[in-house]
Amino acid sequence: MGYAYVSTESGKTVFSVATLTTPNSTFSIAQQSPITLQLITRLSFSVDPFTRKDWYDIKAPSMFDVRQVGKTLVNRTQGLKNANDYLKGRVVEVSLGDLTKDEDRAFRKIKLRVDEIQGKNCLTNFHGMDFTSDKLRSLVKKWQSLLEAFIDVKTTDGYLVRLFVIAFTARRRNQIKKTTYAQSSQIRQIRKKMFEIMTQESASCDLKELVSKLITSSSPIAQDIIGHRIEKACQGIFPLQNVYVRKVKILKAPKFDVQSLLALHGGDAAGDADVGTKIKSDFVEPAVQESV
């Protein structure tokens, strides 16, 4: 009997086929087994798929401190298959702690969507926000009431956004009672205040200003501006703690405009690419001679 096997010697793949000798003839196993022959042919002509791919830089909008988010991989443009078509629409999830260099805000997850390609740079736009599961579970405790509310608001630049707010009741000053449960009437009043403040803060600004309010910390616990306003406004109804805009969803976006996206990125399409210095030539055009 004979066998086809593959061995590696000094980084090179070597294919060998053992032969079978009979009194009448000598033949190889590959000649008798089409499956083995196909396997050897496939292995011998295999190409690394990464040789057909290109790396692209992912750029975050100018509202974040860190613009370079990471890199993404895509098949190189070939024939009718354009690499830009496969890059547009990709959604990247990044920690806010990495975008702002602040580990206290690492519990927020920011979603960025690729909308335009400029050279080797993928220009992104805000696509949503969420909490990490460990942060959300650490807030839920016994002997307190959990309050949630969500509302759909439209920004001045045409984005339809759904905001989700979460809050927890807190102990009053010098309170002796163990529990801090709120009554149903108080919960309705607090939720009404939430709706009013979310509408005021969101409907009077564009998407860039809204995101800035969500990522800007106004307290040592990395509370956003909207959550801080809700906590202050509800003190007369019932004390609250850990008030956050925990989730943001983009329900509807206006028609895509390249100029608006470039303005969101500070007008720098190429990001932080290195640009050479223009060199002035010392060449002077000679005067025209009257005769040669």
Tab-separated table of C-alpha atoms in Angstrom:
chain	number	residue	atom	x	y	z
A	1	MET	CA	0.000	0.000	0.000
A	2	GLY	CA	0.990	3.647	-0.408
A	3	TYR	CA	-0.050	6.897	1.264
A	4	ALA	CA	-0.081	10.576	0.353
A	5	TYR	CA	1.210	12.791	3.119
A	6	VAL	CA	2.259	16.398	3.718
A	7	SER	CA	5.389	17.388	5.609
A	8	THR	CA	7.017	20.711	6.436
A	9	GLU	CA	10.734	21.201	6.007
A	10	SER	CA	12.407	24.535	6.801
A	11	GLY	CA	9.170	26.447	6.338
A	12	LYS	CA	8.320	24.876	2.964
A	13	THR	CA	5.478	22.433	2.379
A	14	VAL	CA	6.539	19.203	0.664
A	15	PHE	CA	4.016	16.818	-0.878
A	16	SER	CA	4.941	13.171	-1.253
A	17	VAL	CA	3.068	10.244	-2.719
A	18	ALA	CA	4.190	6.735	-1.836
A	19	THR	CA	4.135	4.196	-4.646
A	20	LEU	CA	2.835	0.684	-4.776
A	21	THR	CA	4.897	-1.908	-6.635
A	22	THR	CA	3.300	-5.020	-8.073
A	23	PRO	CA	4.840	-7.768	-10.184
A	24	ASN	CA	3.319	-6.300	-13.339
A	25	SER	CA	3.420	-2.503	-12.814
A	26	THR	CA	4.279	0.339	-10.501
A	27	PHE	CA	1.736	3.168	-9.917
A	28	SER	CA	1.081	5.899	-7.362
A	29	ILE	CA	-1.824	6.224	-4.969
A	30	ALA	CA	-2.618	9.699	-6.367
A	31	GLN	CA	-3.305	8.171	-9.753
A	32	GLN	CA	-5.839	5.783	-8.255
A	33	SER	CA	-7.540	8.277	-5.836
A	34	PRO	CA	-9.079	11.459	-7.363
A	35	ILE	CA	-9.883	12.802	-3.881
A	36	THR	CA	-6.240	12.626	-2.844
A	37	LEU	CA	-5.166	14.321	-6.058
A	38	GLN	CA	-7.646	17.161	-5.486
A	39	LEU	CA	-6.400	17.595	-1.920
A	40	ILE	CA	-2.772	17.837	-3.029
A	41	THR	CA	-3.662	20.320	-5.780
A	42	ARG	CA	-5.680	22.480	-3.390
A	43	LEU	CA	-2.920	22.573	-0.785
A	44	SER	CA	-0.162	23.256	-3.282
A	45	PHE	CA	-1.927	26.286	-4.802
A	46	SER	CA	-3.403	27.749	-1.579
A	47	VAL	CA	-2.830	31.508	-1.106
A	48	ASP	CA	-2.875	33.460	2.131
A	49	PRO	CA	-6.167	35.460	2.061
A	50	PHE	CA	-4.551	38.398	3.869
A	51	THR	CA	-2.452	39.159	0.794
A	52	ARG	CA	-5.656	40.338	-0.922
A	53	LYS	CA	-6.732	42.675	1.893
A	54	ASP	CA	-5.946	46.269	2.892
A	55	TRP	CA	-5.939	47.974	6.284
A	56	TYR	CA	-7.965	51.163	6.854
A	57	ASP	CA	-7.810	53.592	9.799
A	58	ILE	CA	-11.050	54.303	11.691
A	59	LYS	CA	-11.456	57.981	12.626
A	60	ALA	CA	-13.789	59.170	15.391
A	61	PRO	CA	-15.605	62.552	15.182
A	62	SER	CA	-13.941	65.647	16.606
A	63	MET	CA	-16.161	65.622	19.701
A	64	PHE	CA	-13.918	62.904	21.180
A	65	ASP	CA	-10.388	63.487	22.456
A	66	VAL	CA	-8.935	60.405	20.743
A	67	ARG	CA	-9.534	60.429	16.999
A	68	GLN	CA	-7.685	57.241	16.051
A	69	VAL	CA	-10.055	54.422	17.063
A	70	GLY	CA	-8.394	51.452	15.408
A	71	LYS	CA	-8.035	49.648	12.098
A	72	THR	CA	-10.324	47.499	9.972
A	73	LEU	CA	-9.655	45.002	7.206
A	74	VAL	CA	-11.326	44.701	3.805
A	75	ASN	CA	-10.729	42.932	0.506
A	76	ARG	CA	-8.847	45.038	-2.024
A	77	THR	CA	-10.815	46.606	-4.885
A	78	GLN	CA	-10.984	44.153	-7.764
A	79	GLY	CA	-13.141	44.414	-10.858
A	80	LEU	CA	-16.662	45.533	-9.999
A	81	LYS	CA	-16.147	44.882	-6.271
A	82	ASN	CA	-15.240	48.191	-4.656
A	83	ALA	CA	-13.666	48.107	-1.197
A	84	ASN	CA	-15.481	51.309	-0.169
A	85	ASP	CA	-18.864	49.627	-0.601
A	86	TYR	CA	-17.890	46.943	1.902
A	87	LEU	CA	-16.541	49.465	4.416
A	88	LYS	CA	-19.528	51.830	4.470
A	89	GLY	CA	-22.113	50.844	7.045
A	90	ARG	CA	-19.734	49.028	9.379
A	91	VAL	CA	-20.439	49.701	13.067
A	92	VAL	CA	-17.601	49.915	15.584
A	93	GLU	CA	-18.132	49.696	19.348
A	94	VAL	CA	-15.579	51.581	21.453
A	95	SER	CA	-15.315	52.275	25.163
A	96	LEU	CA	-15.780	55.922	26.109
A	97	GLY	CA	-12.802	55.546	28.437
A	98	ASP	CA	-10.571	54.937	25.416
A	99	LEU	CA	-12.050	57.870	23.485
A	100	THR	CA	-11.638	60.360	26.341
A	101	LYS	CA	-8.605	58.899	28.173
A	102	ASP	CA	-10.715	58.700	31.337
A	103	GLU	CA	-11.104	55.270	32.924
A	104	ASP	CA	-13.970	56.499	35.131
A	105	ARG	CA	-16.172	56.656	32.017
A	106	ALA	CA	-15.189	53.258	30.632
A	107	PHE	CA	-18.640	51.828	31.455
A	108	ARG	CA	-20.167	53.635	28.460
A	109	LYS	CA	-19.983	51.934	25.068
A	110	ILE	CA	-20.059	54.223	22.029
A	111	LYS	CA	-21.151	52.949	18.617
A	112	LEU	CA	-19.645	54.608	15.545
A	113	ARG	CA	-20.775	53.926	11.976
A	114	VAL	CA	-18.543	54.299	8.909
A	115	ASP	CA	-20.223	56.772	6.523
A	116	GLU	CA	-17.433	57.933	4.208
A	117	ILE	CA	-14.012	56.807	2.982
A	118	GLN	CA	-11.221	59.347	2.409
A	119	GLY	CA	-8.058	57.657	1.189
A	120	LYS	CA	-7.167	55.064	3.820
A	121	ASN	CA	-9.350	56.704	6.493
A	122	CYS	CA	-12.872	55.645	7.468
A	123	LEU	CA	-14.852	58.664	8.688
A	124	THR	CA	-17.448	57.674	11.284
A	125	ASN	CA	-20.515	59.244	12.853
A	126	PHE	CA	-22.260	58.649	16.180
A	127	HIS	CA	-24.571	55.633	15.953
A	128	GLY	CA	-25.607	54.902	19.556
A	129	MET	CA	-24.579	54.459	23.171
A	130	ASP	CA	-25.089	51.819	25.843
A	131	PHE	CA	-23.946	50.715	29.295
A	132	THR	CA	-21.745	47.740	30.037
A	133	SER	CA	-23.603	44.903	31.733
A	134	ASP	CA	-21.360	44.900	34.814
A	135	LYS	CA	-22.005	48.606	35.489
A	136	LEU	CA	-25.761	48.214	35.041
A	137	ARG	CA	-25.924	45.247	37.401
A	138	SER	CA	-23.802	46.979	40.020
A	139	LEU	CA	-26.403	49.764	40.305
A	140	VAL	CA	-29.336	47.459	41.093
A	141	LYS	CA	-29.628	46.880	44.853
A	142	LYS	CA	-32.198	45.944	47.459
A	143	TRP	CA	-34.415	48.320	49.474
A	144	GLN	CA	-34.698	50.947	46.733
A	145	SER	CA	-36.971	51.716	43.782
A	146	LEU	CA	-35.779	51.575	40.176
A	147	LEU	CA	-37.223	54.144	37.781
A	148	GLU	CA	-36.904	54.043	33.998
A	149	ALA	CA	-38.202	56.242	31.189
A	150	PHE	CA	-37.622	56.614	27.472
A	151	ILE	CA	-38.706	59.189	24.923
A	152	ASP	CA	-38.222	59.901	21.208
A	153	VAL	CA	-36.871	63.359	20.403
A	154	LYS	CA	-35.790	65.037	17.177
A	155	THR	CA	-32.639	67.130	17.048
A	156	THR	CA	-32.318	70.359	15.116
A	157	ASP	CA	-30.343	68.641	12.326
A	158	GLY	CA	-33.037	66.008	11.692
A	159	TYR	CA	-31.950	62.992	13.751
A	160	LEU	CA	-34.704	61.024	15.501
A	161	VAL	CA	-33.163	59.769	18.751
A	162	ARG	CA	-34.566	57.557	21.502
A	163	LEU	CA	-33.176	58.257	24.978
A	164	PHE	CA	-33.388	55.807	27.882
A	165	VAL	CA	-32.956	57.106	31.446
A	166	ILE	CA	-32.456	55.053	34.593
A	167	ALA	CA	-32.591	56.290	38.207
A	168	PHE	CA	-32.713	54.903	41.750
A	169	THR	CA	-34.221	56.283	44.922
A	170	ALA	CA	-31.840	57.449	47.656
A	171	ARG	CA	-32.012	57.775	51.426
A	172	ARG	CA	-33.062	61.080	52.923
A	173	ARG	CA	-30.844	62.933	55.344
A	174	ASN	CA	-30.981	61.433	58.875
A	175	GLN	CA	-33.315	58.687	57.653
A	176	ILE	CA	-33.816	55.758	60.030
A	177	LYS	CA	-36.095	53.610	57.894
A	178	LYS	CA	-34.297	50.805	56.090
A	179	THR	CA	-36.115	51.020	52.746
A	180	THR	CA	-36.356	53.922	50.295
A	181	TYR	CA	-39.353	52.889	48.214
A	182	ALA	CA	-41.171	55.617	46.280
A	183	GLN	CA	-44.951	55.724	45.948
A	184	SER	CA	-46.684	55.324	42.586
A	185	SER	CA	-47.733	58.981	42.527
A	186	GLN	CA	-44.135	60.061	43.173
A	187	ILE	CA	-42.855	57.774	40.407
A	188	ARG	CA	-45.305	59.358	37.948
A	189	GLN	CA	-44.151	62.856	38.919
A	190	ILE	CA	-40.482	61.898	38.582
A	191	ARG	CA	-41.078	60.292	35.197
A	192	LYS	CA	-42.888	63.428	34.019
A	193	LYS	CA	-39.859	65.506	35.031
A	194	MET	CA	-37.621	63.104	33.107
A	195	PHE	CA	-39.661	63.595	29.945
A	196	GLU	CA	-39.548	67.387	30.258
A	197	ILE	CA	-35.789	67.609	30.825
A	198	MET	CA	-34.910	65.094	28.097
A	199	THR	CA	-37.054	67.010	25.604
A	200	GLN	CA	-35.567	70.377	26.586
A	201	GLU	CA	-31.968	69.168	26.406
A	202	SER	CA	-32.315	67.232	23.138
A	203	ALA	CA	-34.773	69.133	20.944
A	204	SER	CA	-32.858	72.413	21.186
A	205	CYS	CA	-29.489	71.145	19.899
A	206	ASP	CA	-27.979	69.133	17.072
A	207	LEU	CA	-26.535	65.625	17.331
A	208	LYS	CA	-23.001	66.823	18.058
A	209	GLU	CA	-24.139	68.962	20.999
A	210	LEU	CA	-26.329	66.134	22.300
A	211	VAL	CA	-23.425	63.682	22.272
A	212	SER	CA	-21.266	66.249	24.061
A	213	LYS	CA	-23.879	66.445	26.824
A	214	LEU	CA	-23.898	62.666	27.142
A	215	ILE	CA	-20.127	62.196	27.316
A	216	THR	CA	-19.374	65.247	29.483
A	217	SER	CA	-19.016	64.323	33.135
A	218	SER	CA	-20.434	66.748	35.695
A	219	SER	CA	-19.809	64.776	38.903
A	220	PRO	CA	-17.248	62.411	40.464
A	221	ILE	CA	-19.398	59.391	39.476
A	222	ALA	CA	-19.123	60.309	35.758
A	223	GLN	CA	-22.754	61.392	35.552
A	224	ASP	CA	-23.900	63.019	32.313
A	225	ILE	CA	-25.396	66.524	32.187
A	226	ILE	CA	-28.960	65.333	31.502
A	227	GLY	CA	-28.883	62.872	34.402
A	228	HIS	CA	-27.480	65.539	36.713
A	229	ARG	CA	-30.322	67.924	35.808
A	230	ILE	CA	-32.943	65.241	36.454
A	231	GLU	CA	-31.443	64.445	39.849
A	232	LYS	CA	-31.504	68.110	40.905
A	233	ALA	CA	-35.048	68.705	39.611
A	234	CYS	CA	-36.519	65.706	41.453
A	235	GLN	CA	-35.082	66.450	44.900
A	236	GLY	CA	-38.382	68.033	45.971
A	237	ILE	CA	-40.342	64.930	44.951
A	238	PHE	CA	-38.039	62.148	46.156
A	239	PRO	CA	-34.222	61.996	46.502
A	240	LEU	CA	-32.544	60.179	43.608
A	241	GLN	CA	-29.108	58.699	43.004
A	242	ASN	CA	-27.244	57.129	40.072
A	243	VAL	CA	-29.307	58.943	37.434
A	244	TYR	CA	-27.924	58.240	33.955
A	245	VAL	CA	-28.889	58.288	30.310
A	246	ARG	CA	-28.074	54.608	30.003
A	247	LYS	CA	-28.860	54.091	26.311
A	248	VAL	CA	-29.214	56.088	23.084
A	249	LYS	CA	-30.583	54.744	19.792
A	250	ILE	CA	-30.578	56.473	16.412
A	251	LEU	CA	-34.016	55.666	14.989
A	252	LYS	CA	-33.852	57.792	11.857
A	253	ALA	CA	-31.109	59.845	10.251
A	254	PRO	CA	-31.421	62.619	7.662
A	255	LYS	CA	-30.181	62.269	4.103
A	256	PHE	CA	-26.432	61.734	4.038
A	257	ASP	CA	-24.413	64.890	3.439
A	258	VAL	CA	-20.647	64.667	2.954
A	259	GLN	CA	-20.068	68.292	3.960
A	260	SER	CA	-21.868	67.788	7.274
A	261	LEU	CA	-19.731	64.736	8.010
A	262	LEU	CA	-16.529	66.602	7.166
A	263	ALA	CA	-17.638	69.451	9.442
A	264	LEU	CA	-18.222	66.890	12.196
A	265	HIS	CA	-14.621	65.766	11.736
A	266	GLY	CA	-13.336	69.322	11.909
A	267	GLY	CA	-13.009	69.658	8.137
A	268	ASP	CA	-9.950	67.382	8.144
A	269	ALA	CA	-10.788	64.506	5.826
A	270	ALA	CA	-7.402	62.860	6.089
A	271	GLY	CA	-7.321	62.988	9.881
A	272	ASP	CA	-3.824	63.278	11.354
A	273	ALA	CA	-1.958	62.210	8.240
A	274	ASP	CA	1.593	63.485	7.800
A	275	VAL	CA	1.861	66.194	5.171
A	276	GLY	CA	5.180	67.131	3.588
A	277	THR	CA	6.632	70.644	3.394
A	278	LYS	CA	6.416	72.486	0.108
A	279	ILE	CA	9.849	73.143	-1.361
A	280	LYS	CA	10.454	76.285	-3.403
A	281	SER	CA	12.549	75.752	-6.484
A	282	ASP	CA	15.556	78.035	-7.197
A	283	PHE	CA	15.275	77.523	-10.948
A	284	VAL	CA	15.200	80.743	-13.003
A	285	GLU	CA	14.056	80.795	-16.607
A	286	PRO	CA	16.950	81.999	-18.835
A	287	ALA	CA	16.497	85.064	-21.034
A	288	VAL	CA	15.631	84.627	-24.707
A	289	GLN	CA	18.697	84.965	-26.934
A	290	GLU	CA	18.527	87.090	-30.100
A	291	SER	CA	20.707	84.714	-32.118
A	292	VAL	CA	22.210	81.288	-31.787
